[in-house]
Coordinates of C-alpha atoms (C1' of nucleotides) in Angstrom, one line a residue:
Chain A
M16 CA 119.3 88.2 143.7
S17 CA 116.9 90.9 144.4
S18 CA 116.6 92.3 147.9
V19 CA 113.4 90.4 148.7
G20 CA 115.1 88.7 151.6
T21 CA 115.4 91.9 153.5
N22 CA 111.9 93.1 153.0
G23 CA 111.0 91.5 156.4
A24 CA 109.3 88.2 157.0
G25 CA 105.6 88.2 156.9
T26 CA 105.5 90.3 153.8
N27 CA 103.2 88.7 151.3
G28 CA 105.2 89.8 148.2
A29 CA 105.9 86.9 145.8
M30 CA 109.5 86.3 144.7
T31 CA 111.0 84.8 141.7
I32 CA 112.3 81.2 141.4
G33 CA 115.9 82.5 141.7
D34 CA 115.4 84.3 144.9
F35 CA 113.4 81.5 146.4
A36 CA 116.1 79.0 145.3
A37 CA 118.8 81.1 147.1
L38 CA 116.8 81.4 150.2
T39 CA 115.9 77.7 150.4
H40 CA 119.2 76.3 149.2
L41 CA 117.3 74.3 146.6
S42 CA 118.4 74.6 142.9
I43 CA 116.1 76.1 140.4
R44 CA 116.1 72.9 138.6
T45 CA 115.0 71.1 141.7
L46 CA 112.2 73.6 142.3
R47 CA 110.9 73.2 138.9
H48 CA 111.1 69.4 139.4
Y49 CA 109.1 69.7 142.7
H50 CA 106.5 71.8 140.9
Q51 CA 106.1 69.2 138.2
A52 CA 105.9 66.4 140.8
G53 CA 103.3 68.3 142.7
V54 CA 105.5 68.3 145.9
L55 CA 105.9 72.2 146.1
E56 CA 103.7 74.2 143.8
P57 CA 104.5 77.9 143.3
A58 CA 102.0 80.3 144.9
E59 CA 101.4 81.6 141.4
V60 CA 102.4 81.0 137.8
D61 CA 102.3 83.8 135.3
P62 CA 99.9 82.5 132.5
S63 CA 101.7 84.2 129.7
S64 CA 105.4 83.9 130.6
G65 CA 105.2 80.8 132.7
Y66 CA 107.2 82.5 135.4
R67 CA 106.8 80.9 138.9
R68 CA 106.2 83.0 141.9
Y69 CA 106.9 81.8 145.5
T70 CA 105.8 83.5 148.8
H71 CA 107.8 83.8 152.0
E72 CA 105.4 81.4 153.7
Q73 CA 106.6 78.7 151.3
I74 CA 110.2 79.0 152.6
A75 CA 109.4 77.0 155.6
T76 CA 107.6 74.3 153.6
A77 CA 110.6 74.2 151.3
R78 CA 112.9 73.7 154.2
V79 CA 110.9 70.8 155.6
I80 CA 111.0 69.2 152.1
H81 CA 114.7 69.8 151.9
R82 CA 115.2 68.2 155.2
L83 CA 113.2 65.1 154.4
R84 CA 115.1 64.7 151.2
E85 CA 118.4 64.9 153.1
L86 CA 117.0 62.0 155.0
D87 CA 116.5 60.3 151.7
L88 CA 112.8 60.0 152.0
P89 CA 111.5 59.4 148.4
L90 CA 109.6 62.2 146.7
P91 CA 106.2 60.6 146.7
Q92 CA 106.4 60.1 150.4
V93 CA 107.5 63.6 150.9
K94 CA 104.5 64.7 148.9
T95 CA 102.1 62.6 151.1
I96 CA 103.6 64.0 154.3
M97 CA 103.3 67.5 153.1
A98 CA 99.8 67.0 151.8
T99 CA 98.3 65.3 154.9
D100 CA 97.7 66.8 158.4
D101 CA 97.4 63.4 160.0
P102 CA 100.3 63.0 162.4
A103 CA 99.7 59.3 162.6
Q104 CA 100.1 58.9 158.8
R105 CA 103.1 61.1 158.8
S106 CA 104.8 59.0 161.5
S107 CA 104.0 55.8 159.8
I108 CA 105.6 57.0 156.6
I109 CA 108.7 58.1 158.6
A110 CA 108.8 54.8 160.5
E111 CA 108.5 52.7 157.3
H112 CA 111.4 54.8 155.7
L113 CA 113.4 54.3 158.9
Q114 CA 113.1 50.5 158.5
R115 CA 114.3 50.7 154.9
L116 CA 117.2 52.8 155.9
E117 CA 118.1 50.6 158.7
A118 CA 118.2 47.5 156.4
E119 CA 120.3 49.5 154.0
L120 CA 122.6 50.5 156.8
A121 CA 123.2 46.9 157.8
R122 CA 123.9 45.9 154.2
T123 CA 126.3 48.7 153.7
R124 CA 128.0 48.0 157.0
S125 CA 128.6 44.4 156.1
A126 CA 129.9 45.5 152.7
V127 CA 132.3 47.8 154.3
T128 CA 133.5 45.0 156.6
A129 CA 133.9 42.7 153.6
L130 CA 135.9 45.2 151.6
H131 CA 138.1 45.9 154.6
R132 CA 138.8 42.2 154.9
L133 CA 139.6 42.0 151.1
L134 CA 142.1 44.8 151.4
Q135 CA 143.6 43.6 154.7
P136 CA 143.7 39.8 154.4
E137 CA 144.4 39.6 158.2
P138 CA 147.9 38.1 158.5
D139 CA 146.6 34.6 159.4
P140 CA 149.8 32.6 159.9
V141 CA 148.4 29.5 158.4
V142 CA 147.0 31.0 155.2
E143 CA 149.2 32.5 152.6
L144 CA 148.6 34.1 149.2
R145 CA 150.9 32.8 146.5
T146 CA 151.3 33.2 142.7
L147 CA 151.7 29.8 141.0
P148 CA 153.4 30.8 137.7
A149 CA 152.5 29.3 134.3
R150 CA 154.1 25.9 133.9
H151 CA 154.1 22.6 132.1
V152 CA 153.0 19.4 133.8
A153 CA 153.0 15.7 133.1
A154 CA 149.5 14.6 134.1
V155 CA 147.2 11.7 134.5
R156 CA 143.6 12.9 134.1
A157 CA 140.2 11.5 134.7
T158 CA 136.6 12.1 135.8
V159 CA 135.9 10.0 138.8
D160 CA 133.3 9.6 141.6
H161 CA 134.2 10.7 145.1
D162 CA 134.3 7.1 146.5
D163 CA 136.7 6.0 143.7
V164 CA 139.3 8.8 144.2
L165 CA 141.7 6.7 146.5
A166 CA 141.7 3.8 144.1
W167 CA 142.2 6.1 141.1
Y168 CA 145.0 8.0 143.0
D169 CA 147.0 4.7 143.6
S170 CA 146.8 3.6 140.0
A171 CA 147.5 7.2 138.7
V172 CA 150.7 7.5 140.9
A173 CA 151.9 4.2 139.4
V174 CA 151.3 5.3 135.9
L175 CA 152.9 8.7 136.4
D176 CA 155.9 7.3 138.3
A177 CA 156.5 4.8 135.4
A178 CA 156.2 7.4 132.7
V179 CA 158.1 10.4 134.3
P180 CA 161.5 9.5 135.5
P181 CA 162.7 11.3 138.7
A182 CA 165.2 13.3 136.7
S183 CA 162.4 14.9 134.7
R184 CA 160.4 16.0 137.7
R185 CA 160.8 19.6 138.7
G186 CA 159.0 19.4 142.0
P187 CA 156.9 17.1 144.3
L188 CA 153.8 15.2 143.2
S189 CA 150.7 17.4 143.0
G190 CA 147.0 17.1 142.1
R191 CA 144.1 19.2 141.0
Y192 CA 140.6 18.3 142.0
A193 CA 137.4 20.0 140.7
N194 CA 135.1 21.2 143.3
A195 CA 132.3 19.2 141.7
L196 CA 134.0 16.1 143.1
F197 CA 133.1 17.2 146.6
A198 CA 129.9 19.1 145.8
E199 CA 128.3 16.7 143.4
G200 CA 130.2 13.4 144.0
T201 CA 131.8 13.5 140.6
G202 CA 134.5 15.6 139.1
S203 CA 137.5 15.8 137.0
V204 CA 140.9 15.2 138.7
S205 CA 144.5 15.4 137.7
L206 CA 147.7 14.1 139.2
E207 CA 150.8 15.8 138.0
Y208 CA 154.5 16.4 138.1
T209 CA 155.8 19.8 137.0
V210 CA 158.2 19.3 134.1
D211 CA 160.2 21.3 131.7
H212 CA 158.6 22.5 128.5
G213 CA 159.4 20.1 125.7
V214 CA 159.8 16.9 127.8
R215 CA 158.9 13.7 126.0
V216 CA 156.3 11.3 127.4
N217 CA 155.2 8.0 125.9
P218 CA 151.8 8.8 124.4
L219 CA 150.6 5.3 125.2
S220 CA 151.3 5.6 128.9
G221 CA 148.1 7.5 129.7
V222 CA 150.2 10.6 130.7
E223 CA 149.8 13.9 128.9
V224 CA 151.9 17.1 129.1
L225 CA 149.8 20.1 129.7
A226 CA 150.5 23.8 129.6
L227 CA 148.8 25.4 132.7
P228 CA 148.3 29.1 133.1
A229 CA 149.5 31.1 136.2
V230 CA 147.1 31.2 139.0
E231 CA 146.8 33.0 142.3
L232 CA 146.3 30.6 145.3
A233 CA 145.3 30.9 148.9
V234 CA 147.5 28.3 150.4
V235 CA 147.5 26.3 153.6
V236 CA 149.7 23.3 154.7
H237 CA 147.9 20.3 156.2
E238 CA 150.1 18.4 158.8
G239 CA 149.7 14.7 159.3
D240 CA 147.6 12.0 157.5
H241 CA 144.6 12.8 155.4
G242 CA 142.1 11.7 158.0
T243 CA 141.7 15.2 159.3
I244 CA 142.2 17.0 156.0
D245 CA 138.6 18.1 156.0
E246 CA 139.3 20.4 158.9
T247 CA 142.1 22.0 157.1
Y248 CA 139.9 22.4 154.0
S249 CA 137.2 24.0 156.0
R250 CA 139.5 26.4 157.6
L251 CA 140.9 27.4 154.2
G252 CA 137.4 27.7 152.8
T253 CA 136.4 30.0 155.6
W254 CA 139.3 32.2 155.3
V255 CA 138.9 32.5 151.6
R256 CA 135.2 33.3 151.8
E257 CA 135.9 36.1 154.3
H258 CA 139.2 37.5 153.1
A259 CA 139.3 37.0 149.4
L260 CA 137.3 36.5 146.2
T261 CA 137.4 32.9 145.1
I262 CA 137.9 32.4 141.4
G263 CA 137.7 28.9 139.9
D264 CA 136.6 25.7 141.4
V265 CA 139.7 23.6 141.2
V266 CA 141.6 22.8 144.4
H267 CA 145.3 22.3 144.1
E268 CA 147.1 19.8 146.4
T269 CA 150.9 19.4 146.6
Y270 CA 152.3 16.4 148.4
L271 CA 155.3 17.9 150.0
V272 CA 155.9 15.0 152.3
G273 CA 153.9 11.8 151.8
P274 CA 153.7 8.1 152.4
R275 CA 156.3 7.5 149.8
D276 CA 158.7 9.7 151.7
T277 CA 158.2 8.5 155.3
P278 CA 156.0 5.9 156.9
D279 CA 155.3 8.3 159.8
P280 CA 152.0 9.9 159.1
S281 CA 152.6 12.8 161.5
A282 CA 155.5 13.9 159.3
W283 CA 153.4 14.1 156.2
R284 CA 152.8 17.7 154.7
T285 CA 150.2 18.4 152.1
E286 CA 149.8 21.9 150.7
I287 CA 146.2 22.9 149.7
G288 CA 145.7 25.8 147.4
W289 CA 142.5 27.6 146.4
P290 CA 142.3 29.9 143.4
V291 CA 141.5 33.5 144.3
L292 CA 141.4 36.9 142.7
R293 CA 144.4 38.6 143.9
L294 CA 143.8 42.2 145.3
S295 CA 146.8 43.1 147.3
S296 CA 150.5 42.5 146.6
S297 CA 151.3 42.5 150.4
S298 CA 151.8 38.7 150.8
T299 CA 154.5 36.3 149.9
D300 CA 155.1 35.4 146.2
Chain B
M23 CA 117.5 23.7 132.8
S24 CA 119.5 21.0 131.0
S25 CA 121.8 18.7 132.8
V26 CA 124.9 20.6 132.0
G27 CA 125.7 21.2 135.6
T28 CA 126.3 17.5 136.3
N29 CA 128.6 16.9 133.4
G30 CA 131.4 17.4 135.8
A31 CA 133.5 20.5 136.1
G32 CA 136.4 21.0 133.7
T33 CA 134.3 19.9 130.8
N34 CA 134.6 22.5 128.0
G35 CA 131.1 22.2 126.6
A36 CA 129.4 25.5 126.3
M37 CA 126.0 26.1 127.9
T38 CA 123.0 28.3 127.2
I39 CA 122.4 31.6 128.9
G40 CA 119.5 29.9 130.9
D41 CA 121.8 27.2 132.4
F42 CA 124.5 29.7 133.0
A43 CA 122.1 32.0 134.8
A44 CA 120.9 29.2 137.0
L45 CA 124.4 28.2 137.9
T46 CA 125.6 31.7 138.7
H47 CA 122.4 33.1 140.3
L48 CA 122.4 36.0 137.8
S49 CA 119.4 36.8 135.9
I50 CA 119.3 36.3 132.1
R51 CA 118.6 40.0 131.8
T52 CA 121.6 40.8 133.9
L53 CA 123.9 38.4 131.9
R54 CA 122.7 40.2 128.6
H55 CA 123.4 43.5 130.4
Y56 CA 126.8 42.4 131.3
H57 CA 127.5 41.3 127.8
Q58 CA 126.5 44.7 126.4
A59 CA 128.5 46.5 129.0
G60 CA 131.6 44.3 128.2
V61 CA 131.8 43.1 131.8
L62 CA 131.3 39.4 131.0
E63 CA 131.2 38.4 127.4
P64 CA 129.9 35.0 126.4
A65 CA 132.6 32.5 125.2
E66 CA 130.7 32.4 121.9
V67 CA 127.8 34.0 120.2
D68 CA 126.0 32.1 117.4
P69 CA 126.3 34.5 114.4
S70 CA 122.9 33.5 112.9
S71 CA 120.7 33.2 116.0
G72 CA 122.5 35.5 118.3
Y73 CA 122.3 32.8 121.0
R74 CA 124.9 33.3 123.8
R75 CA 127.1 30.4 124.9
Y76 CA 129.0 30.3 128.2
T77 CA 131.7 27.8 129.4
H78 CA 132.1 26.3 132.9
E79 CA 135.3 28.3 133.3
Q80 CA 133.2 31.4 133.2
I81 CA 131.2 30.4 136.3
A82 CA 134.0 31.4 138.6
T83 CA 134.4 34.8 136.9
A84 CA 130.6 35.4 137.1
R85 CA 130.7 34.6 140.8
V86 CA 133.4 37.1 141.4
I87 CA 131.4 39.7 139.4
H88 CA 128.3 38.8 141.4
R89 CA 130.1 39.3 144.7
L90 CA 131.6 42.6 143.7
R91 CA 128.2 43.9 142.7
E92 CA 126.8 42.7 146.0
L93 CA 129.4 44.9 147.5
D94 CA 127.9 47.7 145.4
L95 CA 131.0 48.2 143.3
P96 CA 129.9 50.1 140.1
L97 CA 129.9 48.2 136.9
P98 CA 132.7 50.1 135.2
Q99 CA 135.0 49.4 138.2
V100 CA 133.9 45.8 138.1
K101 CA 134.9 45.8 134.5
T102 CA 138.3 47.2 135.2
I103 CA 139.0 44.9 138.1
M104 CA 138.2 41.8 135.9
A105 CA 140.2 43.2 132.9
T106 CA 143.4 44.0 134.7
D107 CA 145.8 41.5 136.4
D108 CA 147.6 44.2 138.4
P109 CA 146.8 43.6 142.1
A110 CA 147.7 47.2 143.0
Q111 CA 145.1 48.6 140.6
R112 CA 142.6 46.3 141.8
S113 CA 143.2 47.1 145.4
S114 CA 143.1 50.8 144.8
I115 CA 139.7 50.5 143.1
I116 CA 138.5 48.6 146.1
A117 CA 140.0 51.1 148.6
E118 CA 138.3 54.0 146.7
H119 CA 135.0 52.2 146.7
L120 CA 135.4 51.4 150.4
Q121 CA 135.9 55.2 151.1
R122 CA 132.7 56.0 149.3
L123 CA 130.8 53.4 151.1
E124 CA 132.0 54.5 154.4
A125 CA 131.0 58.1 153.7
E126 CA 127.6 56.8 152.7
L127 CA 127.5 54.7 155.8
A128 CA 128.0 57.7 158.0
R129 CA 125.4 59.6 156.2
T130 CA 122.8 56.8 156.5
R131 CA 123.7 56.4 160.1
S132 CA 123.0 60.0 160.9
A133 CA 119.8 59.9 158.9
V134 CA 118.6 56.9 160.9
T135 CA 119.4 58.6 164.1
A136 CA 117.6 61.8 163.0
L137 CA 114.5 59.7 162.0
H138 CA 114.6 57.9 165.3
R139 CA 114.5 61.2 167.1
L140 CA 111.8 62.5 164.9
L141 CA 109.6 59.5 165.8
Q142 CA 110.6 59.5 169.5
P143 CA 110.9 63.1 170.4
E144 CA 112.7 62.2 173.7
P145 CA 110.4 63.1 176.6
D146 CA 112.3 66.2 177.5
P147 CA 110.4 67.5 180.5
V148 CA 110.9 71.1 179.4
V149 CA 109.7 70.9 175.8
E150 CA 106.3 70.1 174.8
L151 CA 104.5 69.7 171.5
R152 CA 101.1 71.5 171.4
T153 CA 98.5 72.3 168.8
L154 CA 97.4 75.9 168.9
P155 CA 94.0 75.9 167.2
A156 CA 92.8 78.4 164.6
R157 CA 91.7 81.5 166.4
H158 CA 91.0 85.3 166.1
V159 CA 93.2 87.9 167.6
A160 CA 93.2 91.6 168.2
A161 CA 96.7 92.7 167.1
V162 CA 99.1 95.5 166.8
R163 CA 101.6 94.9 164.0
A164 CA 104.7 96.5 162.7
T165 CA 108.0 95.8 161.1
V166 CA 110.8 96.9 163.5
D167 CA 114.5 96.8 164.0
H168 CA 115.8 94.6 166.7
D169 CA 117.0 97.5 168.8
D170 CA 113.6 99.1 168.7
V171 CA 111.6 96.0 169.8
L172 CA 111.3 97.0 173.5
A173 CA 110.2 100.6 172.8
W174 CA 107.7 99.3 170.2
Y175 CA 106.5 96.7 172.7
D176 CA 105.7 99.3 175.3
S177 CA 103.7 101.4 173.0
A178 CA 102.0 98.4 171.4
V179 CA 100.9 97.2 174.8
A180 CA 99.4 100.6 175.7
V181 CA 97.5 100.7 172.3
L182 CA 96.2 97.2 172.7
D183 CA 95.1 97.5 176.3
A184 CA 93.3 100.7 175.4
A185 CA 91.5 99.2 172.4
V186 CA 90.6 95.7 173.8
P187 CA 88.9 95.8 177.2
P188 CA 89.7 92.9 179.6
A189 CA 86.3 91.5 179.1
S190 CA 87.0 90.8 175.5
R191 CA 90.3 89.0 176.1
R192 CA 90.3 85.3 175.9
G193 CA 93.8 84.7 177.2
P194 CA 97.0 86.4 178.3
L195 CA 98.9 88.8 176.1
S196 CA 101.0 87.1 173.5
G197 CA 103.3 88.1 170.6
R198 CA 104.6 86.8 167.3
Y199 CA 108.1 87.6 166.1
A200 CA 109.5 86.8 162.7
N201 CA 112.9 85.1 162.8
A202 CA 114.2 87.7 160.5
L203 CA 114.1 90.1 163.5
F204 CA 116.9 88.0 165.1
A205 CA 118.6 86.8 162.0
E206 CA 118.6 90.0 159.9
G207 CA 118.0 92.7 162.6
T208 CA 114.6 93.6 161.1
G209 CA 111.4 91.7 161.0
S210 CA 107.6 91.8 161.4
V211 CA 106.2 91.6 164.8
S212 CA 102.7 91.4 166.3
L213 CA 101.3 91.8 169.8
E214 CA 98.0 90.1 170.4
Y215 CA 95.1 89.2 172.6
T216 CA 93.0 86.1 171.6
V217 CA 89.4 87.4 171.1
D218 CA 86.1 85.9 170.0
H219 CA 85.2 85.9 166.3
G220 CA 83.2 89.1 165.5
V221 CA 84.6 91.3 168.2
R222 CA 84.6 95.0 167.3
V223 CA 87.7 97.2 167.6
N224 CA 87.9 100.9 166.7
P225 CA 89.6 100.9 163.3
L226 CA 91.5 104.0 164.2
S227 CA 93.1 102.6 167.2
G228 CA 95.9 100.8 165.3
V229 CA 94.5 97.4 166.3
E230 CA 93.4 94.9 163.8
V231 CA 91.4 91.7 164.2
L232 CA 93.2 88.8 162.4
A233 CA 92.1 85.2 161.7
L234 CA 95.1 83.0 162.4
P235 CA 95.3 79.4 161.2
A236 CA 96.0 76.4 163.5
V237 CA 99.7 75.7 164.1
E238 CA 101.8 73.1 165.8
L239 CA 104.3 74.4 168.3
A240 CA 107.2 73.1 170.2
V241 CA 106.8 75.0 173.5
V242 CA 109.0 75.8 176.4
V243 CA 108.3 78.0 179.4
H244 CA 110.9 80.6 180.4
E245 CA 111.1 81.4 184.1
G246 CA 112.2 84.7 185.4
D247 CA 113.0 88.0 183.6
H248 CA 114.0 88.3 180.0
G249 CA 117.6 88.8 180.6
T250 CA 118.4 85.1 180.2
I251 CA 115.6 84.4 177.6
D252 CA 118.3 83.8 175.0
E253 CA 119.3 80.6 176.8
T254 CA 115.8 79.3 176.8
Y255 CA 115.5 80.2 173.1
S256 CA 118.7 78.4 172.3
R257 CA 117.7 75.3 174.3
L258 CA 114.3 75.2 172.4
G259 CA 116.2 75.8 169.1
T260 CA 118.5 72.9 169.8
W261 CA 115.7 70.5 170.8
V262 CA 113.7 71.4 167.7
R263 CA 116.6 71.0 165.3
E264 CA 117.2 67.5 166.7
H265 CA 113.8 66.2 167.4
A266 CA 111.4 67.8 165.0
L267 CA 111.1 69.5 161.6
T268 CA 110.7 73.2 161.9
I269 CA 108.1 74.8 159.7
G270 CA 107.7 78.6 159.7
D271 CA 109.9 81.3 161.0
V272 CA 107.6 83.0 163.4
V273 CA 108.2 82.6 167.1
H274 CA 105.2 82.7 169.4
E275 CA 105.6 84.2 172.9
T276 CA 102.8 84.1 175.5
Y277 CA 103.2 86.3 178.6
L278 CA 101.6 84.0 181.2
V279 CA 103.0 86.1 184.0
G280 CA 104.7 89.4 183.4
P281 CA 105.6 92.7 184.9
R282 CA 102.0 93.7 184.8
D283 CA 101.1 90.9 187.1
T284 CA 103.9 91.0 189.7
P285 CA 106.9 93.1 190.3
D286 CA 108.9 90.0 191.2
P287 CA 110.9 89.0 188.1
S288 CA 111.6 85.6 189.4
A289 CA 107.8 84.9 189.2
W290 CA 107.5 85.8 185.5
R291 CA 106.5 83.1 183.1
T292 CA 107.0 83.4 179.3
E293 CA 105.9 80.6 177.1
I294 CA 108.0 80.3 173.8
G295 CA 106.6 78.3 170.9
W296 CA 108.3 77.3 167.7
P297 CA 106.3 76.1 164.7
V298 CA 107.0 72.5 163.8
L299 CA 105.6 69.8 161.6
R300 CA 103.8 67.4 163.7
L301 CA 104.8 63.8 163.3
S302 CA 103.6 61.9 166.3
S303 CA 100.5 62.2 168.3
S304 CA 102.1 61.0 171.5
S305 CA 102.4 64.4 173.2
T306 CA 100.0 66.7 175.0
D307 CA 97.4 68.6 172.9
Chain C
dT27 C1' 103.6 20.8 115.6
dT28 C1' 103.6 22.5 120.3
dG29 C1' 105.9 24.6 124.2
dC30 C1' 110.0 26.4 125.8
dT31 C1' 113.9 29.3 125.3
dC32 C1' 116.2 32.7 123.2
dC33 C1' 116.6 37.1 120.6
dT34 C1' 116.3 42.4 119.9
dC35 C1' 114.3 46.8 120.5
dA36 C1' 112.5 50.2 123.5
dC37 C1' 110.7 52.2 127.5
dG38 C1' 110.5 52.6 132.8
dT39 C1' 112.8 53.4 137.3
dC40 C1' 114.7 57.7 140.5
dA41 C1' 115.7 62.5 141.4
dC42 C1' 117.3 65.3 139.5
dG43 C1' 121.6 67.6 136.2
dT44 C1' 122.8 69.1 131.7
dG45 C1' 122.6 71.3 127.5
dA46 C1' 119.8 73.5 123.4
dG47 C1' 117.3 77.0 121.9
dG48 C1' 114.3 80.7 122.8
dT49 C1' 112.1 84.7 125.5
dG50 C1' 110.6 88.1 129.3
dG51 C1' 111.9 92.1 132.4
dC52 C1' 114.8 95.8 134.2
Chain D
dT3 C1' 119.6 97.9 123.8
dT4 C1' 122.4 94.7 126.6
dG5 C1' 122.8 91.3 130.1
dC6 C1' 120.5 88.5 133.2
dT7 C1' 116.8 85.5 134.3
dC8 C1' 113.4 82.6 133.2
dC9 C1' 111.0 79.3 130.2
dT10 C1' 110.2 74.4 127.8
dC11 C1' 111.6 70.4 125.7
dA12 C1' 114.6 66.5 125.7
dC13 C1' 118.2 63.6 126.9
dG14 C1' 121.7 61.5 130.4
dT15 C1' 122.5 59.2 134.8
dC16 C1' 122.6 53.8 136.9
dA17 C1' 121.9 48.9 136.7
dC18 C1' 119.0 46.6 135.4
dG19 C1' 113.5 45.2 135.1
dT20 C1' 109.5 44.9 132.1
dG21 C1' 106.8 44.2 128.3
dA22 C1' 106.2 43.7 123.0
dG23 C1' 106.8 41.1 119.2
dG24 C1' 109.3 37.7 116.9
dT25 C1' 112.1 33.4 116.2
dG26 C1' 115.2 29.2 116.9
dG27 C1' 115.7 24.3 118.7
dC28 C1' 114.0 19.9 120.6

DNA sequence: TTGCTCCTCACGTCACGTGAGGTGGC
DNA sequence: TTGCTCCTCACGTCACGTGAGGTGGC
């Protein structure tokens, strides 16, 4: 850089784009861009070489532009502000920009909160993240209306119990319910026992053996009869919306303790699982 | 849209891009973009027509992608998250993104604060925004070192008083000082009386008549002698940095009451003005 | 057959940054 | 004369949006 900067302010001598860039903390590229955009025109352009010349008076203008850009004011608005001398127009441009920024601020703030929650799924004692490994199940499947689910359930249990002897079962009875069942009134459902790979089931019984992929579940246990299971569902739904990314629309239910185990409804235990995208490994497996 | 959505979840029938777009609230353009970017590939592409086919299972994936984009996660990171099944890698991507967002949040927040202050220049009783109109001045100018300012001032006053009779003066003595004087130790300075256009001054006296453009000033009055004027300068400087956009590097001083008016330093009044870009019209003119 | 949907280029957005390839000034 | 600075294209960035112009499927 030449010694232009020490010539004393108020001197009218023009300076090169390099000197001007150094004095204004704007890059040469940016200055050329501002020239082309008509936001900050050099005081003079050499017609033969195309060299730009800037004056000391333009330093102040460049600084204001720099500041407005720091505040993310778009270039066209910067141009308007510098071109007008109407304070009212200037302030309305600033005010409008402020509104945009405040909206963006709110959006970013909520995104930050959401990301925080995704990373720190708030140790809610009732909700747990669990990996359900790949497995084989003996299943009775159907597509049913919401109103027919209970009737279908009873008959499916009978079919399943008849076809899968207790010795073949590797866990309690469980079911999977497509969300469409609740959202649209009709959906596919499946009642299942986990079984070993290769187990034989009478193909005429209505029971199939399925290979199911591993799945990550947000899990909650509902206590008592199913009259109030909606509350547990909604609690799980809320937690998942806020603390995880749902993936898949199939709810998993596992009947840990049910009417077939004890007639006392207050002792029943139903586990509800919602498929999620697993982000952290901090929870129970 | 076809009735695909009511076929019941779990059905494997593929659907067109239009149906899929409607179900996922992603635009067709966006889905094609995600296909090209490898973020969400259609389950099937017709080799002859190029038609994309999506399955119901992909809806959940699309929703997760949608959510991650709402959180402003860049597409390459979205792609990585969807492609890996390592929760640790996922969470590190999210955590890194969270950091970026928080930095952006802080930046935007400070910009919003700055814009607020620009629009509402906080009615500080000591600082005032004022328009100094275009005018003519009789001036003695020089480029001096900081240490020589006082000596220069004394001689300049003498020259000016001799050349401009009291009847020609249209206001008190004033001066303009380039910021370089303080910042770099040397700068151009000018001591002036406002005069009528066309006033005659002996060209050999060292006094020139200048036409000065209008300027917007943030103004503060310093009371007392100049021993503590630095404090007043710094107060004005702080206010201007926070509440306005400075434009120009020339400080204006007006000697409302000075040693020539009264020997009592506590009665002296010096007005200091800093050029700013005027945004609001709410202040005094 | 007529709409409707789908397709592929190819360019625009925003504020510059990044080369490529060449030239003026001390 | 050698560096250094400056110049003008022209393309890349980011995540799509917007036509243009054409075609498949009911």
